[in-house]
Amino acid sequence: MGTSLICPSGFVQTPPTEAGALPGCAPDPAACGSDAFGGVAEGQHVAFVDGAFGGSSTGSRAAPFVTIGQAIANLPQGGTIAVAAGTYTGKLEWAAPIDLRGRCPALVVLTTAGSANIIRVETAKAAGSRVADLTLAGAVFVCASAASRTLPPPGCSSLTN
């Protein structure tokens, strides 16, 4: 009698890597669609990121920022960051509500260099933040709260790939 595994949206089941092991889940490239920014529309509270962009960046679809950090620094509170395909390395922190959305988990990877670099969200100020449709590779996702000594603190939503 085997164990069934249900993969999250945007992922497909992969065969076990060795006898007796459970199957795994991997990002599904077919779930990516054709839009470079996963269907996120241009808007007043939206910043776009494409690490491959080579021009002058304004955060628009036509002139996206090249790093997620640039988008965080320039995004109005409660805004959305739409991330195009690519691998993005670095420390990300924010203390205001942000919706961080990748094109799809198969094409957008956030990674860090070393254990000191993490994704950190200050929950007291960033309640309602969301991270979706991307893959964290080696990254540590931490929600922090000055008022709570428990992890995750109250108000920390789950990570969605």
Coordinates of C-alpha atoms in Angstrom, one line a residue, residues 1-152:
M1 CA 0.0 0.0 0.0
G2 CA 1.7 3.2 -1.2
T3 CA 1.3 6.7 0.1
S4 CA -0.2 9.3 -2.1
L5 CA 1.4 12.7 -2.4
I6 CA -0.5 15.8 -3.6
C7 CA 1.7 18.5 -5.0
P8 CA 0.8 22.1 -4.6
S9 CA -0.5 24.2 -7.6
G10 CA 2.3 24.8 -10.1
F11 CA 4.1 21.6 -9.2
V12 CA 4.0 18.0 -10.6
Q13 CA 4.8 14.7 -8.9
T14 CA 8.2 13.2 -9.6
P15 CA 9.1 9.5 -9.2
P16 CA 10.9 8.3 -6.1
T17 CA 14.7 8.6 -6.4
E18 CA 15.3 5.3 -4.7
A19 CA 13.4 2.1 -3.8
G20 CA 11.0 2.6 -1.0
A21 CA 11.2 6.4 -1.1
L22 CA 8.2 8.6 -1.5
P23 CA 7.7 10.5 -4.7
G24 CA 8.5 14.2 -4.7
C25 CA 7.2 17.4 -6.3
A26 CA 9.0 19.6 -8.8
P27 CA 8.0 22.9 -10.4
D28 CA 5.8 22.4 -13.5
P29 CA 7.1 24.4 -16.5
A30 CA 3.7 23.9 -18.2
A31 CA 2.1 26.0 -15.5
C32 CA 4.1 29.1 -16.4
G33 CA 2.0 30.6 -19.1
S34 CA 3.3 33.0 -21.7
D35 CA 3.3 36.3 -19.8
A36 CA 6.7 37.3 -18.5
F37 CA 5.2 38.5 -15.2
G38 CA 2.7 35.8 -14.5
G39 CA -0.3 37.8 -15.6
V40 CA 0.2 40.7 -13.1
A41 CA -1.1 43.9 -14.7
E42 CA 0.5 47.3 -14.7
G43 CA -0.8 49.4 -11.8
Q44 CA -0.1 52.2 -9.4
H45 CA 1.0 49.9 -6.6
V46 CA 2.9 47.3 -8.8
A47 CA 6.6 47.0 -9.4
F48 CA 8.1 44.7 -11.9
V49 CA 11.5 42.9 -11.7
D50 CA 13.5 41.3 -14.5
G51 CA 17.1 40.5 -13.7
A52 CA 17.9 40.3 -17.4
F53 CA 16.7 43.9 -18.2
G54 CA 19.5 46.1 -19.4
G55 CA 18.1 49.6 -19.6
S56 CA 17.2 52.4 -17.2
S57 CA 14.8 50.9 -14.6
T58 CA 11.6 52.5 -13.4
G59 CA 9.8 49.4 -12.1
S60 CA 7.3 49.3 -14.9
R61 CA 6.6 46.3 -17.2
A62 CA 8.6 48.1 -20.0
A63 CA 11.5 49.1 -17.7
P64 CA 11.6 46.7 -14.7
F65 CA 13.9 46.9 -11.8
V66 CA 16.7 44.3 -12.0
T67 CA 16.7 43.3 -8.3
I68 CA 13.9 42.5 -5.9
G69 CA 15.6 44.7 -3.4
Q70 CA 15.1 47.7 -5.7
A71 CA 11.4 46.9 -6.0
I72 CA 11.0 46.6 -2.3
A73 CA 12.7 50.0 -1.7
N74 CA 10.5 51.7 -4.3
L75 CA 7.1 50.0 -3.7
P76 CA 4.2 51.7 -2.0
Q77 CA 2.9 50.0 1.1
G78 CA 0.5 47.2 0.2
G79 CA 1.9 46.8 -3.3
T80 CA 2.7 43.9 -5.5
I81 CA 6.1 42.9 -6.9
A82 CA 5.9 40.8 -10.0
V83 CA 9.1 38.8 -10.8
A84 CA 10.1 37.6 -14.2
A85 CA 12.0 34.3 -14.9
G86 CA 15.5 34.1 -13.5
T87 CA 17.5 33.3 -10.4
Y88 CA 17.7 36.1 -7.9
T89 CA 20.3 36.0 -5.1
G90 CA 20.5 38.2 -2.1
K91 CA 19.0 39.1 1.3
L92 CA 15.4 40.4 1.2
E93 CA 13.8 42.2 4.1
W94 CA 10.6 44.2 4.3
A95 CA 8.5 45.8 7.0
A96 CA 5.3 46.8 5.1
P97 CA 2.7 44.6 3.4
I98 CA 4.0 43.2 0.1
D99 CA 2.7 40.6 -2.3
L100 CA 5.9 39.0 -3.8
R101 CA 4.8 37.0 -6.9
G102 CA 7.0 35.1 -9.3
R103 CA 6.1 34.2 -12.9
C104 CA 6.0 30.5 -11.8
P105 CA 8.0 28.2 -9.5
A106 CA 9.7 26.5 -12.4
L107 CA 11.2 29.7 -13.7
V108 CA 11.7 32.0 -10.7
V109 CA 14.2 31.0 -8.1
L110 CA 15.2 33.0 -5.0
T111 CA 18.5 31.9 -3.5
T112 CA 20.9 33.2 -0.9
A113 CA 24.6 33.2 -0.5
G114 CA 25.5 31.7 2.9
S115 CA 23.4 31.1 6.0
A116 CA 23.4 34.8 7.0
N117 CA 21.2 35.8 4.0
I118 CA 17.5 35.3 4.7
I119 CA 14.1 36.5 3.6
R120 CA 12.8 38.4 6.6
V121 CA 9.4 39.9 7.1
E122 CA 8.6 42.1 10.2
T123 CA 5.1 40.8 10.9
A124 CA 4.0 43.7 13.1
K125 CA 4.4 46.1 10.2
A126 CA 4.0 43.7 7.3
A127 CA 0.9 41.8 8.2
G128 CA -0.8 40.3 5.1
S129 CA 2.5 39.9 3.2
R130 CA 2.5 37.0 0.7
V131 CA 5.2 35.1 -1.2
A132 CA 3.9 33.0 -4.0
D133 CA 4.7 31.3 -7.4
L134 CA 8.5 31.0 -6.9
T135 CA 11.0 28.5 -5.6
L136 CA 13.2 29.1 -2.6
A137 CA 16.5 27.3 -3.1
G138 CA 18.6 27.2 0.0
A139 CA 16.9 30.2 1.4
V140 CA 15.6 30.5 4.9
F141 CA 12.2 32.2 5.3
V142 CA 11.8 33.9 8.6
C143 CA 8.9 36.0 10.0
A144 CA 10.0 38.1 12.9
S145 CA 8.2 40.0 15.5
A146 CA 9.6 42.1 18.3
A147 CA 6.6 41.3 20.4
S148 CA 6.8 37.5 20.1
R149 CA 9.5 35.1 21.1
T150 CA 7.9 32.2 19.3
L151 CA 8.5 31.2 15.7
P152 CA 6.5 31.7 13.7

